[in-house]
Amino acid sequence: PHIAFDDYLAISRLYSEYALAVDSGDWDLWPEFFTEDCTYKLVPRENHERGFPLATLLFESKGMLKDRVYGIRETLFHDPYYQRHVVGAPLVHKVDADGRIHCEANYAVLRTRLSKESTVFNVGRTLDEVVPTPEGLKFASRLVVYDSEMIPNSLIYPI
């Protein structure tokens, strides 16, 4: 579909700013990329391609995302690490009459544990629904489909 350059630039900026936010470790920024009634779902590729509903993580509101932020800070015990997202250019599939944008992008997440080398942590693609809001573009739905069935350790930080 044809999309105005300024609109495509805004989508690209949303993806870039999202990656910067989750890589910064300032977890309060993460939920602000989503609408109040959002969905954030993390699934292995095999489950997605077979239509299996099982998700590794599933959050169905901005409030649930904020609960995850609380968990990262206060209740989940893990070895701290840095992560760095490398995100491909977004591909716009469709724009609905109400302005909802259906798009996707490939990603790779590198993880660096303190005093250790960097490793590839997770790769895949995000299938997104982005909507215009008075505060700018927000994710109404973010489906993260990761390629590997194996996840090293556990997923603590958002992808």
Coordinates of N, CA and C in Angstrom, one line a residue:
P1 N 0.8 -1.2 0.0 CA 0.0 0.0 0.0 C 0.9 1.3 0.0
H2 N 0.3 2.3 -0.5 CA 1.0 3.6 -0.5 C 0.7 4.3 0.8
I3 N 1.8 4.8 1.4 CA 1.7 5.5 2.6 C 2.6 6.8 2.4
A4 N 2.1 7.9 3.0 CA 2.8 9.1 2.9 C 4.2 9.0 3.5
F5 N 5.2 9.7 3.0 CA 6.5 9.6 3.5 C 6.6 10.0 5.0
D6 N 5.9 11.1 5.4 CA 5.9 11.5 6.8 C 5.3 10.5 7.7
D7 N 4.3 9.7 7.2 CA 3.7 8.7 8.0 C 4.6 7.5 8.2
Y8 N 5.3 7.2 7.1 CA 6.3 6.1 7.2 C 7.5 6.5 8.1
L9 N 7.9 7.7 8.0 CA 8.9 8.2 8.9 C 8.5 8.1 10.4
A10 N 7.3 8.4 10.6 CA 6.7 8.3 12.0 C 6.7 6.9 12.5
I11 N 6.4 6.0 11.6 CA 6.4 4.5 12.0 C 7.8 4.1 12.3
S12 N 8.8 4.5 11.4 CA 10.2 4.1 11.6 C 10.7 4.7 12.9
R13 N 10.3 5.9 13.2 CA 10.7 6.6 14.5 C 10.2 5.8 15.7
L14 N 8.9 5.4 15.6 CA 8.3 4.6 16.7 C 9.1 3.4 16.9
Y15 N 9.5 2.6 15.9 CA 10.3 1.4 16.1 C 11.6 1.7 16.7
S16 N 12.3 2.8 16.2 CA 13.6 3.2 16.7 C 13.5 3.6 18.2
E17 N 12.6 4.4 18.5 CA 12.4 4.9 19.9 C 12.1 3.8 20.8
Y18 N 11.2 2.8 20.4 CA 10.9 1.7 21.2 C 12.2 0.9 21.5
A19 N 13.0 0.6 20.5 CA 14.3 -0.1 20.7 C 15.2 0.6 21.7
L20 N 15.3 1.9 21.5 CA 16.1 2.7 22.4 C 15.6 2.6 23.8
A21 N 14.3 2.7 24.0 CA 13.7 2.7 25.3 C 13.9 1.3 26.0
V22 N 13.7 0.2 25.4 CA 13.9 -1.1 26.0 C 15.3 -1.4 26.2
D23 N 16.2 -0.9 25.4 CA 17.6 -1.1 25.6 C 18.2 -0.2 26.7
S24 N 17.6 0.9 27.0 CA 18.1 1.9 28.0 C 18.0 1.3 29.4
G25 N 17.0 0.4 29.6 CA 16.8 -0.1 31.0 C 15.9 0.8 31.8
D26 N 15.4 1.9 31.2 CA 14.4 2.8 31.9 C 13.0 2.2 31.6
W27 N 12.6 1.2 32.4 CA 11.5 0.4 32.1 C 10.1 1.2 32.2
D28 N 10.1 2.3 32.8 CA 8.9 3.1 32.8 C 8.5 3.6 31.4
L29 N 9.5 3.7 30.5 CA 9.2 4.1 29.2 C 8.5 3.1 28.4
W30 N 8.7 1.8 28.6 CA 8.1 0.7 27.8 C 6.6 0.8 27.6
P31 N 5.8 0.8 28.7 CA 4.4 0.8 28.6 C 3.8 2.0 27.8
E32 N 4.6 3.1 27.8 CA 4.1 4.3 27.1 C 4.1 4.2 25.6
F33 N 4.6 3.2 25.1 CA 4.5 3.0 23.6 C 3.2 2.3 23.2
F34 N 2.4 2.0 24.2 CA 1.2 1.2 23.9 C -0.1 1.9 24.3
T35 N -1.2 1.6 23.6 CA -2.5 2.1 24.0 C -2.9 1.4 25.3
E36 N -4.0 2.0 26.0 CA -4.4 1.4 27.2 C -4.9 0.0 27.1
D37 N -5.6 -0.3 26.0 CA -6.2 -1.7 25.8 C -5.4 -2.5 24.8
C38 N -4.1 -2.4 25.0 CA -3.2 -3.1 24.0 C -3.0 -4.6 24.3
T39 N -2.4 -5.2 23.3 CA -2.0 -6.6 23.5 C -0.5 -6.7 23.1
Y40 N 0.3 -7.4 24.0 CA 1.7 -7.7 23.7 C 1.8 -9.2 23.9
K41 N 2.2 -9.9 22.9 CA 2.3 -11.3 22.9 C 3.6 -11.8 22.3
L42 N 4.2 -12.7 23.0 CA 5.5 -13.3 22.6 C 5.3 -14.8 22.4
V43 N 5.6 -15.2 21.1 CA 5.3 -16.6 20.8 C 6.5 -17.2 19.9
P44 N 6.7 -18.5 20.1 CA 7.7 -19.1 19.2 C 7.1 -19.2 17.8
R45 N 8.0 -19.2 16.8 CA 7.6 -19.2 15.4 C 6.7 -20.4 15.1
E46 N 7.1 -21.6 15.6 CA 6.4 -22.8 15.3 C 4.9 -22.7 15.8
N47 N 4.7 -22.2 17.0 CA 3.3 -22.0 17.5 C 2.6 -21.1 16.6
H48 N 3.2 -20.0 16.2 CA 2.5 -19.0 15.4 C 2.1 -19.6 14.0
E49 N 3.1 -20.3 13.4 CA 2.8 -20.8 12.1 C 1.7 -22.0 12.1
R50 N 1.6 -22.7 13.2 CA 0.7 -23.8 13.3 C -0.7 -23.3 13.9
G51 N -0.7 -22.0 14.3 CA -1.9 -21.5 14.9 C -2.2 -21.9 16.3
F52 N -1.2 -22.3 17.0 CA -1.3 -22.7 18.4 C -1.4 -21.4 19.3
P53 N -2.3 -21.4 20.2 CA -2.5 -20.2 21.0 C -1.5 -20.0 22.1
L54 N -0.7 -21.0 22.5 CA 0.3 -20.9 23.6 C 1.3 -19.8 23.4
A55 N 1.4 -18.9 24.3 CA 2.4 -17.8 24.3 C 3.3 -17.9 25.4
T56 N 4.6 -17.5 25.2 CA 5.6 -17.4 26.2 C 5.2 -16.3 27.2
L57 N 4.8 -15.1 26.7 CA 4.3 -14.0 27.5 C 3.1 -13.5 26.8
L58 N 2.1 -13.0 27.6 CA 0.9 -12.4 27.1 C 0.4 -11.4 28.0
F59 N 0.4 -10.1 27.6 CA -0.1 -9.0 28.3 C -1.3 -8.4 27.5
E60 N -2.4 -8.1 28.2 CA -3.6 -7.7 27.5 C -4.1 -6.3 27.9
S61 N -3.2 -5.5 28.4 CA -3.5 -4.1 28.7 C -2.2 -3.4 29.1
K62 N -2.3 -2.1 29.1 CA -1.1 -1.3 29.5 C -0.8 -1.5 31.0
G63 N -1.9 -1.7 31.8 CA -1.7 -2.0 33.2 C -0.9 -3.3 33.4
M64 N -1.1 -4.3 32.6 CA -0.4 -5.5 32.7 C 1.1 -5.3 32.3
L65 N 1.4 -4.4 31.4 CA 2.7 -4.0 31.1 C 3.4 -3.4 32.2
K66 N 2.7 -2.5 32.9 CA 3.2 -1.8 34.1 C 3.5 -2.8 35.2
D67 N 2.6 -3.8 35.3 CA 2.9 -4.9 36.3 C 4.2 -5.6 36.0
R68 N 4.5 -5.9 34.7 CA 5.7 -6.5 34.3 C 6.9 -5.6 34.7
V69 N 6.8 -4.3 34.5 CA 7.8 -3.4 34.9 C 8.1 -3.5 36.4
Y70 N 7.0 -3.6 37.2 CA 7.2 -3.7 38.6 C 7.9 -5.1 38.9
G71 N 7.5 -6.1 38.2 CA 8.2 -7.4 38.4 C 9.7 -7.4 38.1
I72 N 10.0 -6.7 37.0 CA 11.4 -6.6 36.6 C 12.2 -5.9 37.7
R73 N 11.7 -4.9 38.2 CA 12.4 -4.1 39.3 C 12.4 -4.7 40.6
E74 N 11.3 -5.3 41.0 CA 11.1 -5.7 42.4 C 11.0 -7.2 42.7
T75 N 10.6 -8.0 41.8 CA 10.3 -9.4 42.2 C 11.1 -10.5 41.4
L76 N 11.5 -10.2 40.2 CA 12.2 -11.2 39.4 C 13.7 -11.1 39.7
F77 N 14.2 -12.2 40.2 CA 15.6 -12.3 40.5 C 16.4 -12.9 39.3
H78 N 17.4 -12.2 38.8 CA 18.1 -12.7 37.7 C 19.5 -12.0 37.6
D79 N 20.4 -12.6 36.9 CA 21.7 -11.9 36.6 C 21.4 -10.7 35.7
P80 N 21.8 -9.5 36.1 CA 21.5 -8.4 35.2 C 22.3 -8.5 33.9
Y81 N 21.7 -7.9 32.9 CA 22.3 -7.9 31.6 C 21.9 -6.7 30.8
Y82 N 22.7 -6.3 29.8 CA 22.3 -5.3 28.8 C 21.7 -6.0 27.6
Q83 N 20.8 -5.3 26.9 CA 20.4 -5.8 25.6 C 20.4 -4.7 24.6
R84 N 20.6 -5.1 23.4 CA 20.7 -4.2 22.3 C 19.9 -4.7 21.1
H85 N 18.9 -3.9 20.7 CA 18.0 -4.3 19.6 C 18.6 -3.8 18.2
V86 N 18.6 -4.6 17.2 CA 18.8 -4.2 15.9 C 17.5 -4.5 15.1
V87 N 16.9 -3.4 14.6 CA 15.6 -3.5 14.1 C 15.6 -3.2 12.6
G88 N 15.0 -4.0 11.7 CA 15.0 -3.7 10.3 C 14.0 -2.7 10.0
A89 N 14.0 -2.2 8.8 CA 13.0 -1.2 8.3 C 11.6 -1.8 8.4
P90 N 10.7 -1.1 8.9 CA 9.3 -1.6 8.9 C 8.7 -1.7 7.5
L91 N 7.9 -2.8 7.4 CA 7.2 -3.0 6.2 C 5.7 -2.8 6.5
V92 N 5.1 -1.9 5.8 CA 3.6 -1.6 6.0 C 2.8 -2.5 5.0
H93 N 1.9 -3.3 5.6 CA 1.1 -4.2 4.8 C -0.3 -3.5 4.4
K94 N -0.8 -2.8 5.4 CA -2.2 -2.3 5.1 C -2.4 -1.1 6.1
V95 N -3.2 -0.1 5.6 CA -3.7 1.0 6.5 C -5.2 1.0 6.4
D96 N -5.8 0.8 7.5 CA -7.3 0.8 7.6 C -7.9 2.2 7.5
A97 N -9.2 2.3 7.2 CA -9.8 3.6 7.0 C -9.7 4.4 8.3
D98 N -9.6 3.8 9.5 CA -9.5 4.6 10.7 C -8.1 4.9 11.1
G99 N -7.2 4.6 10.2 CA -5.8 5.0 10.4 C -4.9 3.9 11.0
R100 N -5.5 2.8 11.4 CA -4.8 1.7 12.0 C -3.8 1.1 10.9
I101 N -2.5 1.0 11.3 CA -1.5 0.6 10.4 C -1.0 -0.8 10.8
H102 N -1.1 -1.7 9.8 CA -0.6 -3.1 10.0 C 0.8 -3.2 9.4
C103 N 1.8 -3.5 10.2 CA 3.2 -3.5 9.8 C 4.0 -4.5 10.5
E104 N 5.2 -4.7 10.0 CA 6.1 -5.7 10.7 C 7.5 -5.3 10.4
A105 N 8.4 -5.8 11.3 CA 9.8 -5.6 11.1 C 10.6 -6.8 11.7
N106 N 11.7 -7.1 11.1 CA 12.6 -8.1 11.7 C 13.4 -7.5 12.8
Y107 N 13.9 -8.3 13.7 CA 14.7 -7.8 14.8 C 15.7 -8.9 15.2
A108 N 16.8 -8.4 15.8 CA 17.7 -9.2 16.5 C 18.1 -8.5 17.9
V109 N 18.1 -9.3 18.9 CA 18.5 -8.8 20.2 C 19.8 -9.4 20.7
L110 N 20.8 -8.6 21.0 CA 22.0 -9.0 21.5 C 22.0 -8.8 23.0
R111 N 22.6 -9.8 23.7 CA 22.6 -9.7 25.2 C 24.1 -9.7 25.7
T112 N 24.3 -8.8 26.6 CA 25.7 -8.7 27.2 C 25.5 -8.8 28.7
R113 N 26.0 -9.9 29.3 CA 26.0 -10.1 30.7 C 27.3 -9.4 31.2
L114 N 27.2 -8.9 32.4 CA 28.3 -8.2 33.0 C 29.5 -9.1 33.0
S115 N 30.7 -8.5 32.6 CA 31.9 -9.2 32.5 C 31.9 -10.4 31.6
K116 N 31.1 -10.4 30.6 CA 31.0 -11.5 29.6 C 30.9 -11.0 28.2
E117 N 31.1 -11.8 27.2 CA 31.0 -11.4 25.8 C 29.5 -11.2 25.4
S118 N 29.3 -10.5 24.4 CA 27.9 -10.3 23.9 C 27.5 -11.5 23.1
T119 N 26.3 -11.9 23.1 CA 25.8 -13.1 22.4 C 24.4 -12.7 21.7
V120 N 24.1 -13.5 20.7 CA 22.7 -13.3 20.1 C 21.8 -13.9 21.1
F121 N 20.8 -13.2 21.5 CA 19.8 -13.6 22.5 C 18.5 -14.1 21.9
N122 N 18.0 -13.3 20.9 CA 16.7 -13.6 20.4 C 16.6 -12.9 19.0
V123 N 16.0 -13.6 18.0 CA 15.8 -13.1 16.7 C 14.4 -13.5 16.2
G124 N 13.8 -12.6 15.4 CA 12.5 -12.9 14.9 C 11.9 -11.7 14.2
R125 N 10.6 -11.5 14.3 CA 9.9 -10.4 13.7 C 8.8 -10.0 14.6
T126 N 8.4 -8.7 14.5 CA 7.2 -8.3 15.2 C 6.1 -8.0 14.2
L127 N 4.9 -8.4 14.5 CA 3.7 -8.2 13.7 C 2.9 -7.2 14.5
D128 N 2.7 -6.0 14.0 CA 2.2 -4.9 14.8 C 1.0 -4.2 14.2
E129 N 0.1 -3.7 15.1 CA -0.9 -2.8 14.7 C -0.7 -1.5 15.4
V130 N -0.5 -0.5 14.7 CA -0.1 0.8 15.2 C -1.3 1.8 14.9
V131 N -1.6 2.6 15.9 CA -2.7 3.5 15.8 C -2.3 4.9 16.1
P132 N -2.9 5.9 15.4 CA -2.7 7.3 15.8 C -3.4 7.7 17.1
T133 N -2.7 8.4 17.9 CA -3.3 8.9 19.2 C -2.9 10.4 19.3
P134 N -3.6 11.1 20.2 CA -3.2 12.5 20.4 C -1.7 12.6 20.8
E135 N -1.1 11.6 21.4 CA 0.3 11.6 21.8 C 1.2 11.1 20.7
G136 N 0.7 10.8 19.5 CA 1.5 10.2 18.4 C 1.1 8.7 18.2
L137 N 1.9 8.1 17.4 CA 1.6 6.7 17.1 C 1.9 5.8 18.3
K138 N 1.0 4.8 18.5 CA 1.2 3.8 19.6 C 0.9 2.4 19.1
F139 N 1.5 1.4 19.8 CA 1.1 0.0 19.4 C -0.2 -0.3 20.1
A140 N -1.1 -0.8 19.3 CA -2.4 -1.3 19.8 C -2.2 -2.8 20.0
S141 N -1.3 -3.4 19.2 CA -1.0 -4.8 19.2 C 0.4 -5.1 18.8
R142 N 1.1 -5.9 19.5 CA 2.5 -6.2 19.2 C 2.6 -7.7 19.4
L143 N 2.8 -8.4 18.3 CA 3.0 -9.9 18.3 C 4.5 -10.1 18.0
V144 N 5.2 -10.6 19.0 CA 6.6 -10.9 18.8 C 6.8 -12.3 18.5
V145 N 7.2 -12.7 17.3 CA 7.4 -14.1 16.8 C 8.9 -14.3 16.7
Y146 N 9.4 -15.1 17.7 CA 10.8 -15.4 17.7 C 11.1 -16.7 17.0
D147 N 12.2 -16.8 16.4 CA 12.5 -17.9 15.5 C 12.9 -19.2 16.2
S148 N 13.6 -19.1 17.3 CA 14.1 -20.3 17.9 C 13.1 -20.9 18.9
E149 N 13.0 -22.2 19.0 CA 12.1 -22.8 20.1 C 12.8 -22.7 21.4
M150 N 14.1 -22.5 21.4 CA 14.9 -22.5 22.6 C 15.1 -21.1 23.0
I151 N 14.9 -20.8 24.3 CA 15.2 -19.4 24.8 C 16.2 -19.6 25.9
P152 N 17.4 -19.0 25.8 CA 18.4 -19.1 26.8 C 17.8 -18.5 28.1
N153 N 17.9 -19.2 29.2 CA 17.4 -18.8 30.5 C 15.9 -18.4 30.4
S154 N 15.6 -17.3 30.9 CA 14.2 -16.8 30.8 C 14.2 -15.4 30.2
L155 N 13.0 -15.1 29.7 CA 12.8 -13.7 29.2 C 12.4 -12.8 30.3
I156 N 13.3 -11.9 30.7 CA 13.0 -11.0 31.7 C 12.6 -9.6 31.2
Y157 N 13.4 -9.1 30.3 CA 13.2 -7.8 29.7 C 12.3 -7.9 28.5
P158 N 11.5 -6.9 28.1 CA 10.7 -7.0 26.9 C 11.6 -7.0 25.7
I159 N 11.1 -7.7 24.7 CA 11.7 -7.7 23.3 C 11.2 -6.6 22.5

